[in-house]
Amino acid sequence: MVQSPILGELEIKVMEHLWIHREGTVKSVHEHLSSTKKLSTNTIQSALERLFRKELLVRSKQSHSYIYSVKVSKEELLGSMITDMLGRFGTDSQLSTAAIINAAESIDDDALNMLGAEIERRRKVGES
């Protein structure tokens, strides 16, 4: 599992953009993100560099610029962040369960059904 770095709001927006578009340059990410909020190219370049150093992005040189793409899936990153947060508060099973139930209250019925089905699947695998 990927290590869980702390991400700022801009870094999350950059990751969201790259998960959708698969890859991007500083220029293409800047064009997309600055359409809703005034951001400089240097700000985007810094965010991409931070995400690269956090090992969430890979990059390859093409001509005079880098092309960035995601190294981890959204699900993998979110899962590691949740696991990390639970681990920071100790290994108390009751606390972890209460936190997960509390978080589950904010997800829709389809997601709850998927979660229930996955719990059942894992129980059956554990019984085998």
Short mmCIF file of C-alpha atoms in Angstrom, two decimals:
data_model
loop_
_atom_site.label_atom_id
_atom_site.label_comp_id
_atom_site.label_asym_id
_atom_site.label_seq_id
_atom_site.Cartn_x
_atom_site.Cartn_y
_atom_site.Cartn_z
CA MET A 1 0.00 0.00 0.00
CA VAL A 2 1.21 3.49 -0.81
CA GLN A 3 2.43 5.66 2.05
CA SER A 4 -0.11 8.29 3.00
CA PRO A 5 1.22 11.82 2.43
CA ILE A 6 -0.55 14.95 3.55
CA LEU A 7 -2.05 16.72 0.56
CA GLY A 8 -3.07 20.34 0.19
CA GLU A 9 -6.22 21.42 -1.63
CA LEU A 10 -4.35 22.32 -4.83
CA GLU A 11 -2.49 19.00 -4.80
CA ILE A 12 -5.81 17.16 -4.55
CA LYS A 13 -7.18 19.16 -7.50
CA VAL A 14 -4.09 18.33 -9.55
CA MET A 15 -4.44 14.63 -8.70
CA GLU A 16 -8.15 14.70 -9.60
CA HIS A 17 -7.28 16.30 -12.95
CA LEU A 18 -4.60 13.70 -13.69
CA TRP A 19 -6.83 10.77 -12.66
CA ILE A 20 -9.36 11.96 -15.23
CA HIS A 21 -6.97 12.99 -18.02
CA ARG A 22 -4.30 10.31 -17.38
CA GLU A 23 -1.39 12.73 -17.94
CA GLY A 24 -0.54 16.38 -18.27
CA THR A 25 2.14 19.00 -18.58
CA VAL A 26 2.47 22.07 -16.40
CA LYS A 27 0.81 24.03 -19.20
CA SER A 28 -2.17 21.68 -19.67
CA VAL A 29 -2.83 21.34 -15.93
CA HIS A 30 -2.52 25.13 -15.55
CA GLU A 31 -4.99 25.76 -18.37
CA HIS A 32 -7.55 23.46 -16.80
CA LEU A 33 -7.20 24.54 -13.16
CA SER A 34 -6.79 28.26 -13.75
CA SER A 35 -10.14 28.37 -15.55
CA THR A 36 -11.89 28.35 -12.16
CA LYS A 37 -9.27 30.08 -9.99
CA LYS A 38 -6.42 32.42 -10.89
CA LEU A 39 -3.23 30.39 -10.48
CA SER A 40 0.23 31.03 -11.82
CA THR A 41 2.15 28.49 -13.88
CA ASN A 42 4.81 28.44 -11.17
CA THR A 43 2.19 27.47 -8.58
CA ILE A 44 1.08 24.52 -10.73
CA GLN A 45 4.69 23.54 -11.43
CA SER A 46 5.43 23.56 -7.68
CA ALA A 47 2.37 21.41 -6.93
CA LEU A 48 3.36 18.89 -9.61
CA GLU A 49 6.92 18.78 -8.28
CA ARG A 50 5.68 18.22 -4.70
CA LEU A 51 3.43 15.38 -5.85
CA PHE A 52 6.35 13.87 -7.76
CA ARG A 53 8.57 14.04 -4.64
CA LYS A 54 5.75 12.47 -2.60
CA GLU A 55 5.92 9.60 -5.12
CA LEU A 56 2.32 10.05 -6.25
CA LEU A 57 3.29 11.05 -9.80
CA VAL A 58 5.77 9.84 -12.37
CA ARG A 59 7.16 12.03 -15.10
CA SER A 60 8.95 11.72 -18.38
CA LYS A 61 10.83 14.38 -20.28
CA GLN A 62 9.45 15.33 -23.68
CA SER A 63 11.28 18.10 -25.49
CA HIS A 64 11.65 20.90 -22.89
CA SER A 65 8.90 19.88 -20.48
CA TYR A 66 7.80 17.01 -18.28
CA ILE A 67 4.68 14.95 -18.81
CA TYR A 68 3.23 13.91 -15.45
CA SER A 69 0.97 10.94 -14.80
CA VAL A 70 -0.39 9.35 -11.65
CA LYS A 71 1.52 6.54 -10.01
CA VAL A 72 -1.31 5.44 -7.69
CA SER A 73 -5.03 5.01 -8.18
CA LYS A 74 -7.51 7.19 -6.37
CA GLU A 75 -8.80 4.15 -4.47
CA GLU A 76 -5.31 3.15 -3.37
CA LEU A 77 -4.46 6.65 -2.14
CA LEU A 78 -7.77 7.11 -0.31
CA GLY A 79 -7.46 3.67 1.26
CA SER A 80 -3.95 4.40 2.51
CA MET A 81 -5.07 7.75 3.93
CA ILE A 82 -7.93 6.09 5.84
CA THR A 83 -5.66 3.30 7.10
CA ASP A 84 -3.04 5.85 8.14
CA MET A 85 -5.56 7.96 10.05
CA LEU A 86 -6.96 4.92 11.86
CA GLY A 87 -3.41 3.84 12.73
CA ARG A 88 -2.55 7.24 14.16
CA PHE A 89 -5.21 6.77 16.82
CA GLY A 90 -4.00 3.35 17.87
CA THR A 91 -5.20 -0.15 17.18
CA ASP A 92 -8.37 -0.02 19.27
CA SER A 93 -10.88 -2.14 17.31
CA GLN A 94 -13.90 -0.42 18.85
CA LEU A 95 -12.55 3.03 17.98
CA SER A 96 -11.72 1.97 14.40
CA THR A 97 -15.14 0.39 13.94
CA ALA A 98 -16.90 3.47 15.34
CA ALA A 99 -14.90 5.72 13.00
CA ILE A 100 -15.74 3.59 9.97
CA ILE A 101 -19.44 3.51 10.90
CA ASN A 102 -19.40 7.26 11.43
CA ALA A 103 -17.82 7.77 7.99
CA ALA A 104 -20.28 5.31 6.41
CA GLU A 105 -23.17 7.55 7.47
CA SER A 106 -22.09 10.06 4.82
CA ILE A 107 -22.05 7.66 1.85
CA ASP A 108 -25.00 6.72 -0.32
CA ASP A 109 -27.00 3.48 -0.23
CA ASP A 110 -25.23 2.00 -3.27
CA ALA A 111 -21.85 2.45 -1.59
CA LEU A 112 -23.20 0.94 1.64
CA ASN A 113 -24.51 -2.07 -0.29
CA MET A 114 -21.13 -2.54 -1.97
CA LEU A 115 -19.41 -2.29 1.41
CA GLY A 116 -21.78 -4.86 2.91
CA ALA A 117 -21.22 -7.25 -0.01
CA GLU A 118 -17.44 -6.89 0.32
CA ILE A 119 -17.59 -7.58 4.07
CA GLU A 120 -19.63 -10.74 3.39
CA ARG A 121 -17.21 -11.85 0.67
CA ARG A 122 -14.24 -11.43 3.01
CA ARG A 123 -16.00 -13.32 5.80
CA LYS A 124 -16.65 -16.25 3.46
CA VAL A 125 -13.02 -16.25 2.28
CA GLY A 126 -11.89 -16.20 5.92
CA GLU A 127 -14.08 -19.21 6.73
CA SER A 128 -12.54 -21.28 3.93
#
